[in-house]
PDB file of C-alpha atoms in Angstrom:
ATOM      1  CA  UNK Y   1      -0.014   0.018   0.016  1.00 47.00           C
ATOM      2  CA  UNK Y   2       1.143   3.512  -0.748  1.00 47.00           C
ATOM      3  CA  UNK Y   3      -0.197   7.033  -1.085  1.00 47.00           C
ATOM      4  CA  UNK Y   4      -1.470   8.287  -4.477  1.00 48.00           C
ATOM      5  CA  UNK Y   5      -2.620  11.693  -3.234  1.00 47.00           C
ATOM      6  CA  UNK Y   6      -1.242  13.852  -0.483  1.00 47.00           C
ATOM      7  CA  UNK Y   7      -1.381  17.414  -1.871  1.00 52.00           C
ATOM      8  CA  UNK Y   8      -2.842  20.416  -0.103  1.00 54.00           C
ATOM      9  CA  UNK Y   9      -4.859  23.231  -1.602  1.00 52.00           C
ATOM     10  CA  UNK Y  10      -4.226  26.817  -0.463  1.00 58.00           C
ATOM     11  CA  UNK Y  11      -7.718  28.417  -0.388  1.00 57.00           C
ATOM     12  CA  UNK Y  12     -10.446  29.556   2.037  1.00 61.00           C
ATOM     13  CA  UNK Y  13     -13.952  28.299   2.754  1.00 58.00           C
ATOM     14  CA  UNK Y  14     -15.324  31.370   0.973  1.00 59.00           C
ATOM     15  CA  UNK Y  15     -13.525  30.431  -2.210  1.00 62.00           C
ATOM     16  CA  UNK Y  16     -14.108  26.674  -2.140  1.00 56.00           C
ATOM     17  CA  UNK Y  17     -17.218  26.727  -4.334  1.00 59.00           C
ATOM     18  CA  UNK Y  18     -15.544  29.003  -6.890  1.00 57.00           C
ATOM     19  CA  UNK Y  19     -12.796  26.483  -7.523  1.00 59.00           C
ATOM     20  CA  UNK Y  20     -14.589  23.172  -6.963  1.00 62.00           C
ATOM     21  CA  UNK Y  21     -14.438  22.214 -10.651  1.00 61.00           C
ATOM     22  CA  UNK Y  22     -10.705  22.823 -10.682  1.00 60.00           C
ATOM     23  CA  UNK Y  23     -10.308  20.747  -7.515  1.00 57.00           C
ATOM     24  CA  UNK Y  24     -12.181  17.782  -8.924  1.00 60.00           C
ATOM     25  CA  UNK Y  25     -10.327  18.020 -12.259  1.00 59.00           C
ATOM     26  CA  UNK Y  26      -6.924  18.162 -10.502  1.00 56.00           C
ATOM     27  CA  UNK Y  27      -7.597  15.345  -8.073  1.00 58.00           C
ATOM     28  CA  UNK Y  28      -9.145  12.961 -10.612  1.00 55.00           C
ATOM     29  CA  UNK Y  29      -6.506  13.594 -13.282  1.00 54.00           C
ATOM     30  CA  UNK Y  30      -3.599  13.265 -10.849  1.00 51.00           C
ATOM     31  CA  UNK Y  31      -4.905  10.050  -9.384  1.00 50.00           C
ATOM     32  CA  UNK Y  32      -5.501   8.623 -12.866  1.00 49.00           C
ATOM     33  CA  UNK Y  33      -1.957   9.633 -13.844  1.00 48.00           C
ATOM     34  CA  UNK Y  34      -0.380   8.123 -10.802  1.00 47.00           C
ATOM     35  CA  UNK Y  35      -2.375   4.888 -11.095  1.00 45.00           C
ATOM     36  CA  UNK Y  36      -1.425   4.646 -14.772  1.00 48.00           C
ATOM     37  CA  UNK Y  37       2.209   5.221 -13.845  1.00 47.00           C
ATOM     38  CA  UNK Y  38       2.070   2.508 -11.191  1.00 46.00           C
ATOM     39  CA  UNK Y  39       0.479   0.088 -13.618  1.00 43.00           C
ATOM     40  CA  UNK Y  40       3.189   0.826 -16.159  1.00 46.00           C
ATOM     41  CA  UNK Y  41       5.883   0.402 -13.542  1.00 44.00           C
ATOM     42  CA  UNK Y  42       4.410  -2.973 -12.532  1.00 41.00           C
ATOM     43  CA  UNK Y  43       4.231  -4.082 -16.131  1.00 39.00           C
ATOM     44  CA  UNK Y  44       7.754  -2.958 -16.758  1.00 42.00           C
ATOM     45  CA  UNK Y  45       9.099  -4.755 -13.738  1.00 38.00           C
ATOM     46  CA  UNK Y  46       7.306  -8.003 -14.507  1.00 36.00           C
ATOM     47  CA  UNK Y  47       7.277  -8.129 -18.316  1.00 42.00           C
ATOM     48  CA  UNK Y  48       7.109 -11.649 -19.764  1.00 33.00           C
ATOM     49  CA  UNK Y  49       9.751 -13.018 -22.085  1.00 40.00           C
ATOM     50  CA  UNK Y  50       7.492 -12.734 -25.105  1.00 39.00           C
ATOM     51  CA  UNK Y  51       7.202  -8.935 -24.795  1.00 81.00           C
ATOM     52  CA  UNK Y  52      10.531  -8.457 -26.472  1.00 90.00           C
ATOM     53  CA  UNK Y  53       9.328  -5.615 -28.704  1.00 91.00           C
ATOM     54  CA  UNK Y  54       7.917  -3.768 -25.680  1.00 90.00           C
ATOM     55  CA  UNK Y  55      11.246  -4.132 -23.890  1.00 91.00           C
ATOM     56  CA  UNK Y  56      13.099  -2.622 -26.844  1.00 94.00           C
ATOM     57  CA  UNK Y  57      10.583   0.255 -27.055  1.00 92.00           C
ATOM     58  CA  UNK Y  58      11.176   1.053 -23.379  1.00 92.00           C
ATOM     59  CA  UNK Y  59      14.884   1.228 -24.097  1.00 94.00           C
ATOM     60  CA  UNK Y  60      14.160   3.518 -27.015  1.00 94.00           C
ATOM     61  CA  UNK Y  61      12.010   5.806 -24.907  1.00 92.00           C
ATOM     62  CA  UNK Y  62      14.894   6.407 -22.512  1.00 92.00           C
ATOM     63  CA  UNK Y  63      16.826   7.935 -25.406  1.00 93.00           C
ATOM     64  CA  UNK Y  64      13.782   9.502 -27.021  1.00 92.00           C
ATOM     65  CA  UNK Y  65      12.972  11.574 -23.932  1.00 86.00           C
ATOM     66  CA  UNK Y  66      16.447  13.052 -24.110  1.00 88.00           C
ATOM     67  CA  UNK Y  67      16.407  13.640 -27.901  1.00 86.00           C
ATOM     68  CA  UNK Y  68      16.132  17.396 -27.549  1.00 80.00           C
ATOM     69  CA  UNK Y  69      19.376  17.536 -25.524  1.00 83.00           C
ATOM     70  CA  UNK Y  70      21.646  15.671 -27.977  1.00 86.00           C
ATOM     71  CA  UNK Y  71      21.381  14.363 -31.530  1.00 89.00           C
ATOM     72  CA  UNK Y  72      22.870  10.991 -30.651  1.00 92.00           C
ATOM     73  CA  UNK Y  73      19.954  10.334 -28.297  1.00 94.00           C
ATOM     74  CA  UNK Y  74      17.528  10.823 -31.200  1.00 94.00           C
ATOM     75  CA  UNK Y  75      19.560   8.554 -33.481  1.00 95.00           C
ATOM     76  CA  UNK Y  76      19.755   5.775 -30.910  1.00 96.00           C
ATOM     77  CA  UNK Y  77      16.010   6.010 -30.177  1.00 96.00           C
ATOM     78  CA  UNK Y  78      15.245   5.662 -33.866  1.00 96.00           C
ATOM     79  CA  UNK Y  79      17.405   2.553 -34.133  1.00 96.00           C
ATOM     80  CA  UNK Y  80      15.700   0.926 -31.121  1.00 96.00           C
ATOM     81  CA  UNK Y  81      12.150   1.725 -32.327  1.00 96.00           C
ATOM     82  CA  UNK Y  82      12.955   0.217 -35.736  1.00 96.00           C
ATOM     83  CA  UNK Y  83      14.308  -2.863 -33.973  1.00 95.00           C
ATOM     84  CA  UNK Y  84      11.002  -3.187 -32.092  1.00 94.00           C
ATOM     85  CA  UNK Y  85       9.120  -3.017 -35.411  1.00 94.00           C
ATOM     86  CA  UNK Y  86      11.222  -5.817 -36.770  1.00 94.00           C
ATOM     87  CA  UNK Y  87      10.246  -7.908 -33.750  1.00 93.00           C
ATOM     88  CA  UNK Y  88       6.568  -6.950 -33.935  1.00 92.00           C
ATOM     89  CA  UNK Y  89       5.435  -5.245 -37.177  1.00 92.00           C
ATOM     90  CA  UNK Y  90       1.952  -4.584 -35.710  1.00 90.00           C
ATOM     91  CA  UNK Y  91       3.183  -2.578 -32.736  1.00 91.00           C
ATOM     92  CA  UNK Y  92       1.418   0.757 -33.350  1.00 91.00           C
ATOM     93  CA  UNK Y  93       3.378   2.932 -30.978  1.00 91.00           C
ATOM     94  CA  UNK Y  94       6.720   1.612 -32.227  1.00 93.00           C
ATOM     95  CA  UNK Y  95       5.744   2.909 -35.696  1.00 95.00           C
ATOM     96  CA  UNK Y  96       4.633   6.232 -34.233  1.00 94.00           C
ATOM     97  CA  UNK Y  97       7.746   6.720 -32.122  1.00 94.00           C
ATOM     98  CA  UNK Y  98       9.969   5.651 -34.987  1.00 95.00           C
ATOM     99  CA  UNK Y  99       8.492   8.532 -37.011  1.00 94.00           C
ATOM    100  CA  UNK Y 100       8.997  11.000 -34.137  1.00 93.00           C
ATOM    101  CA  UNK Y 101      12.592   9.945 -33.530  1.00 94.00           C
ATOM    102  CA  UNK Y 102      13.332  10.091 -37.298  1.00 94.00           C
ATOM    103  CA  UNK Y 103      12.046  13.671 -37.384  1.00 90.00           C
ATOM    104  CA  UNK Y 104      14.180  14.553 -34.370  1.00 90.00           C
ATOM    105  CA  UNK Y 105      17.280  12.944 -35.893  1.00 93.00           C
ATOM    106  CA  UNK Y 106      16.746  14.774 -39.211  1.00 90.00           C
ATOM    107  CA  UNK Y 107      16.477  17.991 -37.223  1.00 85.00           C
ATOM    108  CA  UNK Y 108      19.851  17.425 -35.596  1.00 88.00           C
ATOM    109  CA  UNK Y 109      21.587  16.105 -38.713  1.00 89.00           C
ATOM    110  CA  UNK Y 110      19.871  17.608 -41.814  1.00 86.00           C
ATOM    111  CA  UNK Y 111      22.973  17.022 -43.896  1.00 87.00           C
ATOM    112  CA  UNK Y 112      22.574  13.252 -43.488  1.00 89.00           C
ATOM    113  CA  UNK Y 113      19.060  13.072 -44.959  1.00 87.00           C
ATOM    114  CA  UNK Y 114      17.457  13.674 -48.352  1.00 88.00           C
ATOM    115  CA  UNK Y 115      13.872  14.890 -48.775  1.00 82.00           C
ATOM    116  CA  UNK Y 116      12.434  11.355 -48.406  1.00 90.00           C
ATOM    117  CA  UNK Y 117      12.722  11.365 -44.609  1.00 91.00           C
ATOM    118  CA  UNK Y 118       9.539  13.430 -44.274  1.00 89.00           C
ATOM    119  CA  UNK Y 119       7.465  11.066 -46.367  1.00 92.00           C
ATOM    120  CA  UNK Y 120       8.922   8.151 -44.395  1.00 93.00           C
ATOM    121  CA  UNK Y 121       7.700   9.831 -41.158  1.00 93.00           C
ATOM    122  CA  UNK Y 122       4.206  10.275 -42.597  1.00 94.00           C
ATOM    123  CA  UNK Y 123       4.119   6.641 -43.730  1.00 95.00           C
ATOM    124  CA  UNK Y 124       5.178   5.384 -40.274  1.00 95.00           C
ATOM    125  CA  UNK Y 125       2.524   7.376 -38.426  1.00 96.00           C
ATOM    126  CA  UNK Y 126      -0.141   6.413 -40.964  1.00 96.00           C
ATOM    127  CA  UNK Y 127       0.795   2.751 -40.295  1.00 96.00           C
ATOM    128  CA  UNK Y 128       0.418   3.383 -36.547  1.00 95.00           C
ATOM    129  CA  UNK Y 129      -3.032   4.929 -37.062  1.00 96.00           C
ATOM    130  CA  UNK Y 130      -4.069   2.043 -39.358  1.00 95.00           C
ATOM    131  CA  UNK Y 131      -3.239  -0.342 -36.492  1.00 92.00           C
ATOM    132  CA  UNK Y 132      -4.902   1.819 -33.806  1.00 92.00           C
ATOM    133  CA  UNK Y 133      -6.827   4.880 -35.006  1.00 93.00           C
ATOM    134  CA  UNK Y 134      -7.449   5.997 -31.408  1.00 93.00           C
ATOM    135  CA  UNK Y 135      -3.864   6.057 -30.198  1.00 92.00           C
ATOM    136  CA  UNK Y 136      -3.274   9.558 -28.740  1.00 93.00           C
ATOM    137  CA  UNK Y 137       0.496   9.312 -29.214  1.00 92.00           C
ATOM    138  CA  UNK Y 138       0.119   8.553 -32.914  1.00 95.00           C
ATOM    139  CA  UNK Y 139      -2.176  11.584 -33.288  1.00 96.00           C
ATOM    140  CA  UNK Y 140       0.243  13.771 -31.318  1.00 95.00           C
ATOM    141  CA  UNK Y 141       3.152  12.692 -33.468  1.00 94.00           C
ATOM    142  CA  UNK Y 142       1.188  13.172 -36.692  1.00 95.00           C
ATOM    143  CA  UNK Y 143       0.379  16.674 -35.468  1.00 96.00           C
ATOM    144  CA  UNK Y 144       4.038  17.401 -34.798  1.00 93.00           C
ATOM    145  CA  UNK Y 145       5.065  16.126 -38.247  1.00 91.00           C
ATOM    146  CA  UNK Y 146       2.349  18.119 -40.017  1.00 94.00           C
ATOM    147  CA  UNK Y 147       3.511  21.180 -38.072  1.00 95.00           C
ATOM    148  CA  UNK Y 148       7.076  20.701 -39.256  1.00 88.00           C
ATOM    149  CA  UNK Y 149       5.718  20.438 -42.812  1.00 89.00           C
ATOM    150  CA  UNK Y 150       3.751  23.707 -42.481  1.00 94.00           C
ATOM    151  CA  UNK Y 151       0.306  22.067 -42.614  1.00 96.00           C
ATOM    152  CA  UNK Y 152      -1.062  23.983 -39.665  1.00 97.00           C
ATOM    153  CA  UNK Y 153      -4.721  23.019 -40.138  1.00 97.00           C
ATOM    154  CA  UNK Y 154      -4.059  19.254 -40.118  1.00 97.00           C
ATOM    155  CA  UNK Y 155      -1.532  19.654 -37.302  1.00 97.00           C
ATOM    156  CA  UNK Y 156      -4.219  21.333 -35.183  1.00 98.00           C
ATOM    157  CA  UNK Y 157      -6.689  18.554 -35.894  1.00 98.00           C
ATOM    158  CA  UNK Y 158      -4.313  15.779 -34.725  1.00 98.00           C
ATOM    159  CA  UNK Y 159      -3.102  17.656 -31.663  1.00 98.00           C
ATOM    160  CA  UNK Y 160      -6.706  18.409 -30.597  1.00 97.00           C
ATOM    161  CA  UNK Y 161      -7.644  14.780 -31.265  1.00 96.00           C
ATOM    162  CA  UNK Y 162      -4.762  13.612 -29.054  1.00 95.00           C
ATOM    163  CA  UNK Y 163      -5.938  15.850 -26.211  1.00 94.00           C
ATOM    164  CA  UNK Y 164      -9.513  14.620 -26.671  1.00 94.00           C
ATOM    165  CA  UNK Y 165      -8.374  11.009 -26.419  1.00 93.00           C
ATOM    166  CA  UNK Y 166      -6.090  11.552 -23.418  1.00 90.00           C
ATOM    167  CA  UNK Y 167      -7.042  14.777 -21.619  1.00 89.00           C
ATOM    168  CA  UNK Y 168      -5.113  13.835 -18.422  1.00 84.00           C
ATOM    169  CA  UNK Y 169      -1.761  13.536 -20.164  1.00 87.00           C
ATOM    170  CA  UNK Y 170       0.314  16.629 -19.386  1.00 87.00           C
ATOM    171  CA  UNK Y 171       2.883  15.858 -22.076  1.00 88.00           C
ATOM    172  CA  UNK Y 172       0.225  15.649 -24.805  1.00 92.00           C
ATOM    173  CA  UNK Y 173      -1.166  18.954 -23.569  1.00 92.00           C
ATOM    174  CA  UNK Y 174       2.300  20.435 -23.610  1.00 92.00           C
ATOM    175  CA  UNK Y 175       2.749  19.518 -27.229  1.00 94.00           C
ATOM    176  CA  UNK Y 176      -0.624  21.114 -28.018  1.00 97.00           C
ATOM    177  CA  UNK Y 177       0.571  24.223 -26.235  1.00 97.00           C
ATOM    178  CA  UNK Y 178       3.711  24.183 -28.337  1.00 97.00           C
ATOM    179  CA  UNK Y 179       1.573  24.107 -31.460  1.00 98.00           C
ATOM    180  CA  UNK Y 180      -0.324  27.167 -30.184  1.00 98.00           C
ATOM    181  CA  UNK Y 181       2.967  29.018 -29.661  1.00 98.00           C
ATOM    182  CA  UNK Y 182       3.992  28.341 -33.259  1.00 98.00           C
ATOM    183  CA  UNK Y 183       0.565  29.421 -34.476  1.00 98.00           C
ATOM    184  CA  UNK Y 184       1.178  32.791 -32.790  1.00 98.00           C
ATOM    185  CA  UNK Y 185      -1.209  32.259 -29.884  1.00 98.00           C
ATOM    186  CA  UNK Y 186       1.036  32.523 -26.793  1.00 98.00           C
ATOM    187  CA  UNK Y 187      -1.824  33.547 -24.442  1.00 98.00           C
ATOM    188  CA  UNK Y 188      -3.851  30.453 -25.352  1.00 97.00           C
ATOM    189  CA  UNK Y 189      -0.711  28.363 -25.063  1.00 98.00           C
ATOM    190  CA  UNK Y 190      -0.027  29.700 -21.571  1.00 97.00           C
ATOM    191  CA  UNK Y 191      -3.594  28.901 -20.481  1.00 95.00           C
ATOM    192  CA  UNK Y 192      -3.163  25.340 -21.794  1.00 95.00           C
ATOM    193  CA  UNK Y 193       0.205  24.984 -20.010  1.00 96.00           C
ATOM    194  CA  UNK Y 194      -1.228  26.118 -16.668  1.00 94.00           C
ATOM    195  CA  UNK Y 195      -4.193  23.774 -17.153  1.00 91.00           C
ATOM    196  CA  UNK Y 196      -1.741  20.889 -17.665  1.00 90.00           C
ATOM    197  CA  UNK Y 197       0.173  21.932 -14.581  1.00 90.00           C
ATOM    198  CA  UNK Y 198      -3.070  21.904 -12.528  1.00 86.00           C
ATOM    199  CA  UNK Y 199      -4.161  18.524 -13.785  1.00 80.00           C
ATOM    200  CA  UNK Y 200      -0.753  16.977 -13.141  1.00 79.00           C
ATOM    201  CA  UNK Y 201       1.361  18.534 -10.350  1.00 76.00           C
ATOM    202  CA  UNK Y 202       4.087  16.083 -11.448  1.00 74.00           C
ATOM    203  CA  UNK Y 203       4.265  17.867 -14.783  1.00 72.00           C
ATOM    204  CA  UNK Y 204       7.024  17.093 -17.302  1.00 76.00           C
ATOM    205  CA  UNK Y 205       9.949  19.474 -17.653  1.00 83.00           C
ATOM    206  CA  UNK Y 206       8.918  20.486 -21.126  1.00 87.00           C
ATOM    207  CA  UNK Y 207       6.024  22.489 -19.707  1.00 93.00           C
ATOM    208  CA  UNK Y 208       8.513  24.963 -18.242  1.00 95.00           C
ATOM    209  CA  UNK Y 209      10.107  25.347 -21.648  1.00 96.00           C
ATOM    210  CA  UNK Y 210       6.713  26.021 -23.281  1.00 96.00           C
ATOM    211  CA  UNK Y 211       5.773  28.404 -20.439  1.00 98.00           C
ATOM    212  CA  UNK Y 212       9.000  30.323 -20.978  1.00 98.00           C
ATOM    213  CA  UNK Y 213       8.445  30.552 -24.717  1.00 98.00           C
ATOM    214  CA  UNK Y 214       4.879  31.766 -24.156  1.00 99.00           C
ATOM    215  CA  UNK Y 215       5.981  34.477 -21.722  1.00 99.00           C
ATOM    216  CA  UNK Y 216       8.734  35.515 -24.170  1.00 99.00           C
ATOM    217  CA  UNK Y 217       6.234  36.161 -26.977  1.00 99.00           C
ATOM    218  CA  UNK Y 218       3.914  37.961 -24.500  1.00 98.00           C
ATOM    219  CA  UNK Y 219       6.804  40.298 -23.685  1.00 98.00           C
ATOM    220  CA  UNK Y 220       7.047  39.126 -20.072  1.00 98.00           C
ATOM    221  CA  UNK Y 221      10.772  38.566 -20.181  1.00 98.00           C
ATOM    222  CA  UNK Y 222      11.364  38.190 -16.434  1.00 98.00           C
ATOM    223  CA  UNK Y 223       8.744  35.490 -16.230  1.00 98.00           C
ATOM    224  CA  UNK Y 224      10.229  33.861 -19.316  1.00 98.00           C
ATOM    225  CA  UNK Y 225      13.659  33.746 -17.619  1.00 98.00           C
ATOM    226  CA  UNK Y 226      12.184  32.296 -14.425  1.00 98.00           C
ATOM    227  CA  UNK Y 227      10.356  29.553 -16.345  1.00 97.00           C
ATOM    228  CA  UNK Y 228      13.244  28.599 -18.656  1.00 98.00           C
ATOM    229  CA  UNK Y 229      15.630  28.367 -15.689  1.00 97.00           C
ATOM    230  CA  UNK Y 230      13.392  25.674 -14.194  1.00 95.00           C
ATOM    231  CA  UNK Y 231      14.247  23.272 -17.053  1.00 94.00           C
ATOM    232  CA  UNK Y 232      16.436  20.754 -15.271  1.00 92.00           C
ATOM    233  CA  UNK Y 233      18.207  19.368 -18.354  1.00 89.00           C
ATOM    234  CA  UNK Y 234      18.766  22.249 -20.811  1.00 93.00           C
ATOM    235  CA  UNK Y 235      17.340  21.749 -24.314  1.00 92.00           C
ATOM    236  CA  UNK Y 236      17.897  23.521 -27.621  1.00 93.00           C
ATOM    237  CA  UNK Y 237      14.789  25.681 -27.221  1.00 96.00           C
ATOM    238  CA  UNK Y 238      15.279  26.396 -23.556  1.00 97.00           C
ATOM    239  CA  UNK Y 239      18.813  27.747 -24.044  1.00 98.00           C
ATOM    240  CA  UNK Y 240      18.245  29.813 -27.156  1.00 98.00           C
ATOM    241  CA  UNK Y 241      15.030  31.367 -25.841  1.00 99.00           C
ATOM    242  CA  UNK Y 242      16.714  32.031 -22.477  1.00 98.00           C
ATOM    243  CA  UNK Y 243      19.458  33.915 -24.269  1.00 98.00           C
ATOM    244  CA  UNK Y 244      16.817  35.914 -26.133  1.00 98.00           C
ATOM    245  CA  UNK Y 245      14.919  36.634 -22.870  1.00 98.00           C
ATOM    246  CA  UNK Y 246      18.145  37.796 -21.149  1.00 98.00           C
ATOM    247  CA  UNK Y 247      18.836  40.081 -24.101  1.00 98.00           C
ATOM    248  CA  UNK Y 248      15.344  41.574 -23.991  1.00 98.00           C
ATOM    249  CA  UNK Y 249      15.642  42.034 -20.223  1.00 97.00           C
ATOM    250  CA  UNK Y 250      18.885  44.034 -20.852  1.00 96.00           C
ATOM    251  CA  UNK Y 251      21.072  41.386 -19.131  1.00 97.00           C
ATOM    252  CA  UNK Y 252      23.764  41.469 -21.814  1.00 96.00           C
ATOM    253  CA  UNK Y 253      26.375  39.411 -19.991  1.00 96.00           C
ATOM    254  CA  UNK Y 254      23.892  36.617 -19.191  1.00 97.00           C
ATOM    255  CA  UNK Y 255      22.632  36.684 -22.776  1.00 98.00           C
ATOM    256  CA  UNK Y 256      26.162  36.213 -24.174  1.00 97.00           C
ATOM    257  CA  UNK Y 257      26.963  33.465 -21.675  1.00 97.00           C
ATOM    258  CA  UNK Y 258      23.772  31.536 -22.435  1.00 98.00           C
ATOM    259  CA  UNK Y 259      24.001  31.884 -26.209  1.00 98.00           C
ATOM    260  CA  UNK Y 260      27.577  30.543 -26.104  1.00 97.00           C
ATOM    261  CA  UNK Y 261      26.306  27.596 -24.053  1.00 97.00           C
ATOM    262  CA  UNK Y 262      23.506  26.947 -26.543  1.00 97.00           C
ATOM    263  CA  UNK Y 263      25.803  27.002 -29.555  1.00 96.00           C
ATOM    264  CA  UNK Y 264      28.470  24.850 -27.893  1.00 95.00           C
ATOM    265  CA  UNK Y 265      26.461  22.288 -25.945  1.00 93.00           C
ATOM    266  CA  UNK Y 266      23.805  21.841 -28.685  1.00 91.00           C
ATOM    267  CA  UNK Y 267      26.359  21.965 -31.495  1.00 89.00           C
ATOM    268  CA  UNK Y 268      24.027  24.285 -33.362  1.00 91.00           C
ATOM    269  CA  UNK Y 269      24.474  27.601 -35.081  1.00 95.00           C
ATOM    270  CA  UNK Y 270      21.980  30.461 -34.687  1.00 96.00           C
ATOM    271  CA  UNK Y 271      20.962  29.998 -38.315  1.00 95.00           C
ATOM    272  CA  UNK Y 272      20.184  26.300 -37.815  1.00 92.00           C
ATOM    273  CA  UNK Y 273      18.219  27.075 -34.700  1.00 96.00           C
ATOM    274  CA  UNK Y 274      16.116  29.689 -36.478  1.00 96.00           C
ATOM    275  CA  UNK Y 275      15.400  27.248 -39.334  1.00 93.00           C
ATOM    276  CA  UNK Y 276      14.208  24.699 -36.734  1.00 92.00           C
ATOM    277  CA  UNK Y 277      11.500  27.055 -35.460  1.00 96.00           C
ATOM    278  CA  UNK Y 278       8.203  26.190 -37.154  1.00 94.00           C
ATOM    279  CA  UNK Y 279       6.320  29.421 -36.867  1.00 98.00           C
ATOM    280  CA  UNK Y 280       3.302  30.100 -39.037  1.00 97.00           C
ATOM    281  CA  UNK Y 281       4.402  33.731 -39.474  1.00 97.00           C
ATOM    282  CA  UNK Y 282       7.865  34.545 -40.812  1.00 96.00           C
ATOM    283  CA  UNK Y 283       7.934  37.616 -38.532  1.00 97.00           C
ATOM    284  CA  UNK Y 284       8.534  35.375 -35.507  1.00 98.00           C
ATOM    285  CA  UNK Y 285      11.685  33.865 -37.030  1.00 97.00           C
ATOM    286  CA  UNK Y 286      12.892  37.261 -38.118  1.00 97.00           C
ATOM    287  CA  UNK Y 287      12.427  38.585 -34.595  1.00 97.00           C
ATOM    288  CA  UNK Y 288      14.346  35.670 -33.080  1.00 97.00           C
ATOM    289  CA  UNK Y 289      17.125  36.031 -35.590  1.00 97.00           C
ATOM    290  CA  UNK Y 290      17.444  39.777 -35.008  1.00 97.00           C
ATOM    291  CA  UNK Y 291      17.580  39.299 -31.227  1.00 98.00           C
ATOM    292  CA  UNK Y 292      20.155  36.508 -31.346  1.00 98.00           C
ATOM    293  CA  UNK Y 293      22.352  38.216 -33.923  1.00 96.00           C
ATOM    294  CA  UNK Y 294      22.463  41.320 -31.705  1.00 96.00           C
ATOM    295  CA  UNK Y 295      23.919  39.398 -28.753  1.00 95.00           C
ATOM    296  CA  UNK Y 296      27.653  40.017 -28.575  1.00 80.00           C
ATOM    297  CA  UNK Y 297      29.805  36.889 -28.734  1.00 77.00           C
TER     298      UNK Y 297
END
């Protein structure tokens, strides 16, 4: 036996009825998330011999979750997901995650890929959706791939479908929030991020990254800095946006230090970073480029 809920709410009796819906949503979603996590942990710890593909996928996920911190993680994840597909060709999520990791790898090493990688991604996720049309991860990944291809309408459909299928998943909500940022809707993105944080107090680190990006585009640079500094393992986006936020907040020394860290640790030029940003409006990329180029190195 162990505890699945032990949080406190800071409120008064006068306010209790005003926030009752939020309380119910938070408690239910958190308990669901913790029970699901426990079930996954139990399955992971006691997996049978014949779940070889699942075992390989779990190995792939360990690298996949770190794919925004180093290109080699993305490459290794892609190799493992493809190995899982070889073991079980009907494993829907292996197909979906193979597509996601391929897109991440191509983002890190564009010189190693021709134009066919994008179509290969689409084919992999389509295969996942053929096997399971209600898999939220497959819809999320299709949304991300469509976003990278500039198909904003279809990207929105798949991200919204993923949220509809799994509303208590903070990571899925964070990716929907990321879409909203790239669509030029930082206020809506921020609302979605804070909703995800309420439903899951154990929120993934990526929510702080999205929160920081949202604050940046809202012109709240101090808040952006505070959020981006909460990212425990720095990512490409967290470092480059943190450098921009420092610059906008007139902290020139910090901006220079952070931009140097971003370029060195991520092995990425400013130009490559700008090209990786999938904004609907060119003005966003131009603003980022102008801000980063103005930082003295």
